[in-house]
Coordinates of C-alpha atoms in Angstrom, one line a residue:
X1 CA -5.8 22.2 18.1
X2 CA -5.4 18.5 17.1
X3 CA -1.7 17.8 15.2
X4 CA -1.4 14.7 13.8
X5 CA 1.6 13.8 12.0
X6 CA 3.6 10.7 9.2
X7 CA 7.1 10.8 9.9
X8 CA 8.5 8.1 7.5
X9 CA 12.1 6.8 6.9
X10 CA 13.2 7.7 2.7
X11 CA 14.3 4.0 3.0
X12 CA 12.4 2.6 -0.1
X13 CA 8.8 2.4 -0.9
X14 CA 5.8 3.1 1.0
X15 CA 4.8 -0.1 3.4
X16 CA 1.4 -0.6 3.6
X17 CA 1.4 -0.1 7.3
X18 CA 2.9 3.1 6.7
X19 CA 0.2 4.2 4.5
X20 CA -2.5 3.4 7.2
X21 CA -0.8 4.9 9.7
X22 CA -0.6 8.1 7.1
X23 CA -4.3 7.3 6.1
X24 CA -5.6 7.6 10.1
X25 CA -3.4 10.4 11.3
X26 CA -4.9 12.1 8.2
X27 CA -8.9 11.5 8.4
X28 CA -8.1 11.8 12.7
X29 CA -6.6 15.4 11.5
X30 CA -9.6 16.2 9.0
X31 CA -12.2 15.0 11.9
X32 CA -10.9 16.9 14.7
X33 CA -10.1 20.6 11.5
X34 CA -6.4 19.9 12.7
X35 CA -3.1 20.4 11.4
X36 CA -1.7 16.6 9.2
X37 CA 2.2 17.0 9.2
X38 CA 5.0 15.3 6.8
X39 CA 7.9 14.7 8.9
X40 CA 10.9 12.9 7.4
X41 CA 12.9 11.1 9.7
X42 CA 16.3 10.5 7.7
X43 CA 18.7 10.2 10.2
X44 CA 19.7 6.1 9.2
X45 CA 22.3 6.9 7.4
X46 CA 23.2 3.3 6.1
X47 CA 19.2 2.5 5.1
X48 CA 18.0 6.0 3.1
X49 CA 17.9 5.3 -0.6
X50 CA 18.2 8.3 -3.0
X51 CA 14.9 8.9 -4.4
X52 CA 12.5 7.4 -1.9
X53 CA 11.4 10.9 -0.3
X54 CA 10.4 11.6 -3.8
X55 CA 8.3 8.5 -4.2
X56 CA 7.1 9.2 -0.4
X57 CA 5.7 12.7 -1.5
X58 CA 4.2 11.6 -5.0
X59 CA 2.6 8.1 -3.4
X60 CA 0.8 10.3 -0.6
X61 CA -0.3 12.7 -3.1
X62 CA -1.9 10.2 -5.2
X63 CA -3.8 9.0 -2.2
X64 CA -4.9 12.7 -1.9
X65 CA -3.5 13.2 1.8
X66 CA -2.8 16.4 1.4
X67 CA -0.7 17.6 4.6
X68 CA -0.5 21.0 5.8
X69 CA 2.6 21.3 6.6
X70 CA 6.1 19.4 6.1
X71 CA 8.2 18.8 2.4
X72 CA 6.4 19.0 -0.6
X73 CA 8.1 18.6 -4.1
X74 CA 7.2 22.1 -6.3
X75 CA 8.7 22.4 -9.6
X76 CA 10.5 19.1 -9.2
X77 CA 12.3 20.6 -6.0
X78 CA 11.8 19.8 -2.6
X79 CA 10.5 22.6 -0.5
X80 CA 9.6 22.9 3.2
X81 CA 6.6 24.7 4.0
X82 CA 5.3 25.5 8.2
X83 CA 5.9 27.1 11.4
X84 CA 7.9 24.4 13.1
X85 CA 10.6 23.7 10.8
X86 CA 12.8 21.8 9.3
X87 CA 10.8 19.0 8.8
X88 CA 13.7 16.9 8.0
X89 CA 15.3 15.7 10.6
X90 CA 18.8 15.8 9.6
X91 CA 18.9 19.4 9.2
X92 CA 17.8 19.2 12.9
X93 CA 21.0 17.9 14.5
X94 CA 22.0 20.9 16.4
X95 CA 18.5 20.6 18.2
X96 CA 19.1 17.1 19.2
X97 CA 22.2 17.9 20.5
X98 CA 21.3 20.5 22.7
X99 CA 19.0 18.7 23.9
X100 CA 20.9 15.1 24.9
X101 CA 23.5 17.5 26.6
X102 CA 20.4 19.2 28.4
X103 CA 19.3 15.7 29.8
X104 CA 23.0 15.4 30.6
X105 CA 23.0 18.3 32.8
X106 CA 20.6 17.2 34.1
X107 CA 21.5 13.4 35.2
X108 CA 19.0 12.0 33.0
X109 CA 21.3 11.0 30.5
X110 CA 25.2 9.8 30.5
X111 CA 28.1 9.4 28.2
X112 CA 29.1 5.9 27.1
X113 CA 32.4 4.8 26.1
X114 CA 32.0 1.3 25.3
X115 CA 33.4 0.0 22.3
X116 CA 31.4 -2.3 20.2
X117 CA 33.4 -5.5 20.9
X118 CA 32.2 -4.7 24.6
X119 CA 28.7 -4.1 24.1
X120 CA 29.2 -7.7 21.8
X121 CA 30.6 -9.9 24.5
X122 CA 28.1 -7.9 27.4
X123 CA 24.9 -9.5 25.1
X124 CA 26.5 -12.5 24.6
X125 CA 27.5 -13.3 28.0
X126 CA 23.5 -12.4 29.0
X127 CA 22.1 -14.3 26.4
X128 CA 23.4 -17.2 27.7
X129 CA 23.0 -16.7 31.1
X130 CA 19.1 -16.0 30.4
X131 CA 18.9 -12.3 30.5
X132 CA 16.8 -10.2 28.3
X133 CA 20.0 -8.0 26.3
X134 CA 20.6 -4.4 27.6
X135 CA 22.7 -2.3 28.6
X136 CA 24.9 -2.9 31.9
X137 CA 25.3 0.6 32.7
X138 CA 28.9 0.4 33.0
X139 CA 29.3 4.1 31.8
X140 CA 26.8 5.8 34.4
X141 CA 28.9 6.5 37.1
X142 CA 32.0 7.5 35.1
X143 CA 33.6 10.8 37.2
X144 CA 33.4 14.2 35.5
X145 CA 37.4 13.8 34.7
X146 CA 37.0 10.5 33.6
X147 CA 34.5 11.8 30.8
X148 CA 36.3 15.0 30.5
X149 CA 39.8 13.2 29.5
X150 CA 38.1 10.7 27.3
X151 CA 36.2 13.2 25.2
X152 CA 40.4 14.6 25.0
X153 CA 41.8 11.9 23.7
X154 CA 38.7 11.9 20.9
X155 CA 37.0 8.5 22.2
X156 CA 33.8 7.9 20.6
X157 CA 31.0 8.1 22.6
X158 CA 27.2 8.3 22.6
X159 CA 24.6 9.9 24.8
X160 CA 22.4 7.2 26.8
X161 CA 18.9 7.9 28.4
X162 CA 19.1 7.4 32.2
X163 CA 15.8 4.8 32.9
X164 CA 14.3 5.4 35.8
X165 CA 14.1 2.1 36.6
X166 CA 12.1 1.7 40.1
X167 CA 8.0 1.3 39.7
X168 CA 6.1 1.3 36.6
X169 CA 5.4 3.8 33.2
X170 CA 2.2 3.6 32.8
X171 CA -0.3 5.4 29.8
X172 CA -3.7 5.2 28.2
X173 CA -3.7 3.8 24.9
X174 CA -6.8 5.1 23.0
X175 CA -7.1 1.7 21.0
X176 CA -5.5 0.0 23.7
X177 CA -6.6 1.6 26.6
X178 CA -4.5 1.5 30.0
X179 CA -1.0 -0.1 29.5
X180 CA 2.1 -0.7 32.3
X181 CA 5.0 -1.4 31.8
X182 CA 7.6 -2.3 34.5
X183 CA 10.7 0.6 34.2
X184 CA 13.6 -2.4 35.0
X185 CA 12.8 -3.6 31.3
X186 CA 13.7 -1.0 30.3
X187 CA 17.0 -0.6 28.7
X188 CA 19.5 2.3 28.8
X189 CA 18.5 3.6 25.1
X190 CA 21.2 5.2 22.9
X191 CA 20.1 8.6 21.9
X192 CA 22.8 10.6 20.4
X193 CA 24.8 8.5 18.2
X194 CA 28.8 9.1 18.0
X195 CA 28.3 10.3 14.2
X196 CA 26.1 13.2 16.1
X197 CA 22.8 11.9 14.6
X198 CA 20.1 11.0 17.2
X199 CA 18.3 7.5 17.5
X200 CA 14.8 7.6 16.0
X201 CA 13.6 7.1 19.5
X202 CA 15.2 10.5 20.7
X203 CA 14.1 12.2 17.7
X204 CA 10.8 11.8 17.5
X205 CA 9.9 12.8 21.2
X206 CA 12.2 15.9 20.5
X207 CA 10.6 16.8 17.3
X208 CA 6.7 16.1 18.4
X209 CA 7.1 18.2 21.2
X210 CA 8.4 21.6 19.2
X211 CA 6.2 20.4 16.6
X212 CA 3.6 20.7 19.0
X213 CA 1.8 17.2 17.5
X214 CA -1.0 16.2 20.0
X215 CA -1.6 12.7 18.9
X216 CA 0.7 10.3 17.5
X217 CA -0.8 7.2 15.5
X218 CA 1.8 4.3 14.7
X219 CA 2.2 0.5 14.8
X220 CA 2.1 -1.5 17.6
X221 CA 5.5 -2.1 17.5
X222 CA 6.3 1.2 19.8
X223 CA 4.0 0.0 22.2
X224 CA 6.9 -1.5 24.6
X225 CA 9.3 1.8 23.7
X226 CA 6.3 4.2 24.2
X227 CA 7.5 4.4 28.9
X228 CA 10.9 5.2 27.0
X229 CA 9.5 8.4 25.1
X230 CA 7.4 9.2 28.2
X231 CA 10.2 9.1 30.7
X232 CA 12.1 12.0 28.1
X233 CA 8.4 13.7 27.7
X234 CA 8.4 13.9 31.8
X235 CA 12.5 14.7 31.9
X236 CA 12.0 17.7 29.9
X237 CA 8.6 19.0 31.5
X238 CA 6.5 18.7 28.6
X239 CA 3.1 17.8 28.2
X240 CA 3.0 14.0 27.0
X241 CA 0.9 13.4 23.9
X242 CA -2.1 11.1 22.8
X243 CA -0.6 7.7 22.1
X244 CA -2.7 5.2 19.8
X245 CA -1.1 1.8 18.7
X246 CA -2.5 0.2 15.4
X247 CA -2.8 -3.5 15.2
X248 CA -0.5 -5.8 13.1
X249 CA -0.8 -6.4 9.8
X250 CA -0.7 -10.2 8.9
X251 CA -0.2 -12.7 6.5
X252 CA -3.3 -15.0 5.5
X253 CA -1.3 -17.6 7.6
X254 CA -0.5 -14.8 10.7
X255 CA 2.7 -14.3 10.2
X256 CA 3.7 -10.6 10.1
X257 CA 3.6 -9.4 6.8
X258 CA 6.3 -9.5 5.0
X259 CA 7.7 -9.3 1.1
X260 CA 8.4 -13.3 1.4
X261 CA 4.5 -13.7 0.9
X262 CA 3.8 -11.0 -1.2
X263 CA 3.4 -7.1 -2.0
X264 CA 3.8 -5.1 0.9
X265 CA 4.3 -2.0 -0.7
X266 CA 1.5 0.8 -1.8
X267 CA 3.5 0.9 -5.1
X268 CA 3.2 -2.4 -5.7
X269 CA -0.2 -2.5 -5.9
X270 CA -0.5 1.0 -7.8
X271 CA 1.7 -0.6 -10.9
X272 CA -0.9 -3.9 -10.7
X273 CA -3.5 -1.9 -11.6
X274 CA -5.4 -0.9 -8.1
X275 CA -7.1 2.3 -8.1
X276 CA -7.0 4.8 -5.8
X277 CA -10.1 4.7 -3.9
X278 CA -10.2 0.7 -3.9
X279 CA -6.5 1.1 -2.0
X280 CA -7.6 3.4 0.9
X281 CA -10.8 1.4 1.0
X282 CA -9.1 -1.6 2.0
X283 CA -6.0 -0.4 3.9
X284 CA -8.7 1.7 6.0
X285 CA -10.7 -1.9 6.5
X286 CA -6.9 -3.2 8.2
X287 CA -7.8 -3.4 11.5
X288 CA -11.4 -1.0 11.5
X289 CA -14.9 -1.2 10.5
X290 CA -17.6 1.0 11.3
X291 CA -19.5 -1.0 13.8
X292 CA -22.1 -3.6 13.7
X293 CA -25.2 -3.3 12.6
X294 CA -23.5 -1.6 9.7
X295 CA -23.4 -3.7 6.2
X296 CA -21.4 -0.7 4.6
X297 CA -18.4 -2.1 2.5
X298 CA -17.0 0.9 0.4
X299 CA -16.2 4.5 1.2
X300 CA -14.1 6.7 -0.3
X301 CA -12.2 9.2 1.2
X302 CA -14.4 11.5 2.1
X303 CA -16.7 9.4 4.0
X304 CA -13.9 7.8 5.6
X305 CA -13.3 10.8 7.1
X306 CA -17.2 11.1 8.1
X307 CA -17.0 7.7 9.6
X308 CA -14.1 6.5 11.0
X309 CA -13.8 6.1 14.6
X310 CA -10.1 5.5 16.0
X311 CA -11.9 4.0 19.3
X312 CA -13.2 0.8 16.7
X313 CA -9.5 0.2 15.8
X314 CA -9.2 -3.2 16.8
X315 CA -6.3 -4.5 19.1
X316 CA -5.5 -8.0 17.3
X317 CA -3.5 -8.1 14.3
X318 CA -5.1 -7.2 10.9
X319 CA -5.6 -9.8 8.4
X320 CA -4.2 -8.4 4.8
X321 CA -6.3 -10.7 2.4
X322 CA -6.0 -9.7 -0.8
X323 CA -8.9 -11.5 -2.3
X324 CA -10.7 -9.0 -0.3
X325 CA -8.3 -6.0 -2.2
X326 CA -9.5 -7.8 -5.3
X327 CA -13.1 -7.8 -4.7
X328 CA -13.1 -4.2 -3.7
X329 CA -10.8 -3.1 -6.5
X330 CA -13.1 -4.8 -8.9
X331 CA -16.0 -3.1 -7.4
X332 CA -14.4 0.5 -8.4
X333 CA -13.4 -0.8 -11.3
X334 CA -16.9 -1.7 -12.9
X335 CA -18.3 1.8 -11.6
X336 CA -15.7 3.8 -13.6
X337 CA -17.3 4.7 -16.6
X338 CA -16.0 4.1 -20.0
X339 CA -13.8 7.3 -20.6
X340 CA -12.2 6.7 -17.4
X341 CA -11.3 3.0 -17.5
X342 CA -10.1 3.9 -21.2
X343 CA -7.4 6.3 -19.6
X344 CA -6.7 4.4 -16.9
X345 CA -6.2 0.9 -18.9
X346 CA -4.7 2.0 -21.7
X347 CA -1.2 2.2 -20.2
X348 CA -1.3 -1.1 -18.9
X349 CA -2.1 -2.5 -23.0
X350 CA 0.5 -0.7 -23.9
X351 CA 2.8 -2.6 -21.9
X352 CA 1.9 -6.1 -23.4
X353 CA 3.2 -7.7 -26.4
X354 CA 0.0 -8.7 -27.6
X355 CA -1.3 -4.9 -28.0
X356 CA 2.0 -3.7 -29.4
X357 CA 1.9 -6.2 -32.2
X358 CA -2.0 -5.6 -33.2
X359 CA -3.5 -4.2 -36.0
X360 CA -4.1 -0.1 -36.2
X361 CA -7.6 -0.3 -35.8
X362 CA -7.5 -2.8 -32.8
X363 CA -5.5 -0.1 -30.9
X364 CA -8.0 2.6 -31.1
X365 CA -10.0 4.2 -28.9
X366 CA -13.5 2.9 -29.7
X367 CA -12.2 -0.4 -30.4
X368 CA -10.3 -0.6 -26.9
X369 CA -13.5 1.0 -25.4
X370 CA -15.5 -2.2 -26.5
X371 CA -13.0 -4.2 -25.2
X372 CA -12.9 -3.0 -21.7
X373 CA -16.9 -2.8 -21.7
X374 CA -16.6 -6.8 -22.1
X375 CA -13.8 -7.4 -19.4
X376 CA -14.6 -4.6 -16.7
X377 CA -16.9 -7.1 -14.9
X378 CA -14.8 -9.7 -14.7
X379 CA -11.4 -7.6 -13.7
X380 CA -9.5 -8.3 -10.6
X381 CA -7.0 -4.9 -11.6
X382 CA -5.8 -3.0 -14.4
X383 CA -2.8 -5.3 -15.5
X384 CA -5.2 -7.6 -16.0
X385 CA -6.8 -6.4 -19.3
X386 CA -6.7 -8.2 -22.4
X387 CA -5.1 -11.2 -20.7
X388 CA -7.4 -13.6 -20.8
X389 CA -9.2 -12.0 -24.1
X390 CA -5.8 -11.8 -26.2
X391 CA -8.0 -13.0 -29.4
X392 CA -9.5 -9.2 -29.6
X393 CA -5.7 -8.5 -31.1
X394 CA -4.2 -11.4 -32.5
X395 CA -4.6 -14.1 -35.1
X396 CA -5.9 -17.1 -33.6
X397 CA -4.5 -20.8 -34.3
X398 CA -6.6 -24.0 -33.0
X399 CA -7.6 -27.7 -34.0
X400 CA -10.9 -28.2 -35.6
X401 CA -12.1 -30.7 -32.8
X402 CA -12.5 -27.2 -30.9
X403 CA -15.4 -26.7 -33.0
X404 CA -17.4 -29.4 -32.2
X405 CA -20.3 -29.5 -30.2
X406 CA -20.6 -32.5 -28.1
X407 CA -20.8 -35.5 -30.3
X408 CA -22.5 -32.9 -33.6
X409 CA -20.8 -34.1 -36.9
X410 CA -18.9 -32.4 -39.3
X411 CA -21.2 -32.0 -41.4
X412 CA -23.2 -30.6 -39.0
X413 CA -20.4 -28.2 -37.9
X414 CA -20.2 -26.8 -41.3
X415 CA -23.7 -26.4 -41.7
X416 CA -24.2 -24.6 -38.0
X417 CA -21.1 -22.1 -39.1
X418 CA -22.9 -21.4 -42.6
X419 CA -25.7 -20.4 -40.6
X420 CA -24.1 -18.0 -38.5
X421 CA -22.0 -16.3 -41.1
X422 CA -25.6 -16.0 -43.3
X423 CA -27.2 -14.4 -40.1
X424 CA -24.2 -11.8 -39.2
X425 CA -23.5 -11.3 -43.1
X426 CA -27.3 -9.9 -43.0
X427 CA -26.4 -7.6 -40.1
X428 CA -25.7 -3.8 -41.3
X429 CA -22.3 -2.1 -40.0
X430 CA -24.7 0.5 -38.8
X431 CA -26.9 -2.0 -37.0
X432 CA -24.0 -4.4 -35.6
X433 CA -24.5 -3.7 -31.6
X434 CA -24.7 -7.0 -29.0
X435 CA -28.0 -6.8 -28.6
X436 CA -29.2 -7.0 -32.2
X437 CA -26.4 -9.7 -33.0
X438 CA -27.8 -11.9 -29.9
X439 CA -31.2 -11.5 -30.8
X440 CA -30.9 -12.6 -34.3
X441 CA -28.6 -16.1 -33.7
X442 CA -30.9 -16.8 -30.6
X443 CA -34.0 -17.1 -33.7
X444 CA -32.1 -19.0 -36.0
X445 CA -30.6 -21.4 -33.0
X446 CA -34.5 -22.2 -31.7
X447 CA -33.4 -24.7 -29.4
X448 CA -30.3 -26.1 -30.8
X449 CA -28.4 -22.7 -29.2
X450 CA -25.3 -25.2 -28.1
X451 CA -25.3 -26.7 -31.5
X452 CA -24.7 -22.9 -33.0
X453 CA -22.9 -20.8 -30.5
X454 CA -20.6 -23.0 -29.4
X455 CA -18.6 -22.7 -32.9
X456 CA -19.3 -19.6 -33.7
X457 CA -17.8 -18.8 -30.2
X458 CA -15.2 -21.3 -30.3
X459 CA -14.0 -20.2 -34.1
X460 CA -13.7 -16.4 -33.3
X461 CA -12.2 -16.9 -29.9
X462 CA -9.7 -20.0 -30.5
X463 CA -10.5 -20.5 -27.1
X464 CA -12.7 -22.9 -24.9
X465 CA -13.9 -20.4 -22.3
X466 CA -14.4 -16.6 -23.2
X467 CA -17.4 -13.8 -23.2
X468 CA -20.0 -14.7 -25.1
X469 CA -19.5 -15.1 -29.0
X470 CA -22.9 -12.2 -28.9
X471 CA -20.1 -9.8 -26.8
X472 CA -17.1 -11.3 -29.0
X473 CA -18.8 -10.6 -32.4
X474 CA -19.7 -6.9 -31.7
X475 CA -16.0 -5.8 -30.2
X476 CA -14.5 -7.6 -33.3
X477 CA -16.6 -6.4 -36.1
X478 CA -18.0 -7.6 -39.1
X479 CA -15.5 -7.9 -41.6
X480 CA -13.3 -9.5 -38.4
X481 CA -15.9 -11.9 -37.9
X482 CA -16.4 -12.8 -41.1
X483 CA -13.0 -13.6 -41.7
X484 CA -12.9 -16.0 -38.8
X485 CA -15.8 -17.8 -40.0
X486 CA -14.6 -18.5 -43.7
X487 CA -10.8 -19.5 -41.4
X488 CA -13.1 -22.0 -39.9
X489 CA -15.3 -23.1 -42.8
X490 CA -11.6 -23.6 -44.5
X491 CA -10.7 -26.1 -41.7
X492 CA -13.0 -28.2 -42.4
X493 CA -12.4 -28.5 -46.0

């Protein structure tokens, strides 16, 4: 059975590498009717930050990657649920332990004595004599009484791997394909700290083994440690896994993505105002697409999971362009109908100034309903609303010379705004839709329409671009409309 699995740190929000590396391993899991497994690798101490396995949980099951086995949050508790447990790694010391002394036994791995300061000056010294950093093996060939008498007198110590360092570790890459790697770069990794917690590097190999995961999907940033983990996989016996190495993800400019360009995290672009399916649309579209010949831009989860095809994961690095996330987002956006754009906008209005300080009847259902039916074609993401239409809930303050169409007159102005309010005055509450408001001012302009909308727009919206003043006039109502006019007509007196 195929076992994929996400084993993030609890360091802080969710990166969006992260979450593609969570999104494949999932859909690779559903294609194959596997086993997707939430692993939390906590054993950095100095990085976790108190809450972030919470947010980890609640971010994946927004993206509706449910796992099958792992920690799940029930009741507001965290819970562990699976045959291979714990599925936190720091309730797995003991494990790790017996393990590294294991590899000890059995010459593949050494106790090291050496003192930070050591280590310090050793790097130094090969930095500037041209050497790639790593460890000098000073501790390998330290005598059985040598270690014994150290351990005594309570020296701190950690447990290295022992490289094999003659020939090559090679492996096939799935994305990649066949990659070498020469074993004398390879450094002497630390894998049992002297606090007793592993290196990420030794836990992972130890815990996708018992956890029996098949095929491990993660950034290409592993691809140089991956001869490390396969040297412990062949050390202990075991069966070595599938490895598959996702491309970069990169600035507009590519440069490695980072937070001194931007967003990087999921949450980030949940509070903006992204939906769901518009997220995993485009995080799916770093670094795949389904082929050519297809012209197919959106797919939600579901048929992600119908289409994607790890084996058109590109090598090169993934461009993270967020006027595509915008395009996309707005393309879900417009398809949500009008209950659910109400439910999922209205906490963003009710963040904003504007909508706090508006009349009662401008914060109502219907009335906010109108308003999103004007803006939901022209939304980038949910913060969005209102922001550029702020006249839908607030007075509105300009200079008459707004009002004026190209080089009309005054009088002219006044007699064009008489004419509109006449027109909409005529209009029954019961009759006031868009349609019927643009039908009528579009007979009475004939084909002077700049000479009449242009006011009427620019007097209800204070503003010289907006929607339409046919869109305008219906989300603000009659009497609102009416009162704008006679504001205008008063300017001018």
């Amino acid at each position: 059975m195929v076992r994929t699995r996400f084993a993030p740190s609890p360091t802080g929000y969710m990166h969006i590498g992260n979450f593609r590396s969570a999104l494949y391993a999932y859909i690779f899991a559903k294609q194959n009717k596997g086993k997707f497994v939430l692993r939390i690798e906590d054993t950095d101490k100095k990085r976790y930050v108190e809450g972030a396995l919470n947010n980890l949980i609640i971010t994946l099951n927004w993206a509706g990657l449910n796992y099958d086995e792992g920690v799940f949050i029930e009741n507001n508790d965290i819970i562990q649920k699976g045959d291979f447990g714990p599925y936190i790694q720091s309730e797995r010391l003991d494990i790790y332990k017996k393990h590294a002394l294991e590899l000890v036994k059995k010459e593949k791995a050494y106790y090291c004595f050496c003192t930070e300061e050591r280590l310090e000056e050793m790097r130094k010294q090969q930095i500037e004599s041209g050497r790639a950093p790593m460890y000098d093996r000073r501790c390998l060939n330290l005598s059985k009484e040598e270690i014994d008498k150290k351990i005594v007198n309570h020296e701190k110590f950690v447990i290295r791997q022992k490289i094999e360092i003659a020939g090559f570790t090679e492996y096939n890459d799935l994305i990649r394909g066949k990659i070498s790697i020469k074993n004398d770069m390879l450094d002497d990794q630390i894998l049992l700290k002297s606090d007793g917690y592993p290196t990420y590097n030794f836990a992972n190999v130890i815990d996708d083994h018992l956890m029996e995961i098949t095929h491990v999907i993660r950034g290409e940033e592993y691809i140089s440690s991956t001869p490390k983990y396969i040297q412990l996989y062949n050390n202990f016996d075991w069966q070595v896994p599938f490895f598959a190495h996702l491309p970069l993800l990169l600035n507009p400019d590519r440069t490695k993505l980072s937070k001194r360009q931007g967003d990087v995290s999921v949450e980030d672009y949940i509070k903006k105002g992204y939906l769901r399916d518009a997220i995993i649309n485009f995080v799916a579209f770093l670094g795949w697409n389904p082929g050519q010949g297809s012209e197919e831009e959106f797919f939600n989860l579901d048929q992600l999971v119908e289409k994607f095809d790890l084996k058109k994961v590109h090598k090169s690095g993934a461009i993270f362009d967020l006027k595509k996330l915008d395009w996309i987002n707005s393309h879900y956006i417009k398809n949500l109908s009008a209950d659910k754009l109400y439910k999922l906008a209205l906490p963003y209005f009710e963040q904003k100034d504007f909508y706090k300080n508006a009349k009662t009847e401008q914060k109502t259902e219907e009335y906010l309903k109108k308003v999103l039916g004007i803006e939901k074609e022209r939304l980038n993401n949910l913060s969005e609303v209102g922001e550029n239409n702020k006249f839908f809930f607030m007075e509105i303050n300009y200079e008459k010379e707004l009002l004026l169409w190209k080089k009309m007159t005054y009088d002219e102005l006044k007699t064009s705004l008489n004419m509109s309010k006449d027109a909409l005055s005529n209009i029954s509450e019961q009759d006031w839709t868009k349609d019927s408001i643009e039908k009528i001012l579009l007979k009475i302009a004939k084909d002077k329409r700049g000479e009449l909308l242009w006011p009427l727009r620019a007097c209800l919206t204070g503003e010289k671009k907006s929607p339409s003043p046919f869109e305008v006039a219906f989300v603000l109502g009659k009497n609102e409309v009416l009162k704008r006019l006679d504001q205008a007509l008063n300017l001018l007196k």
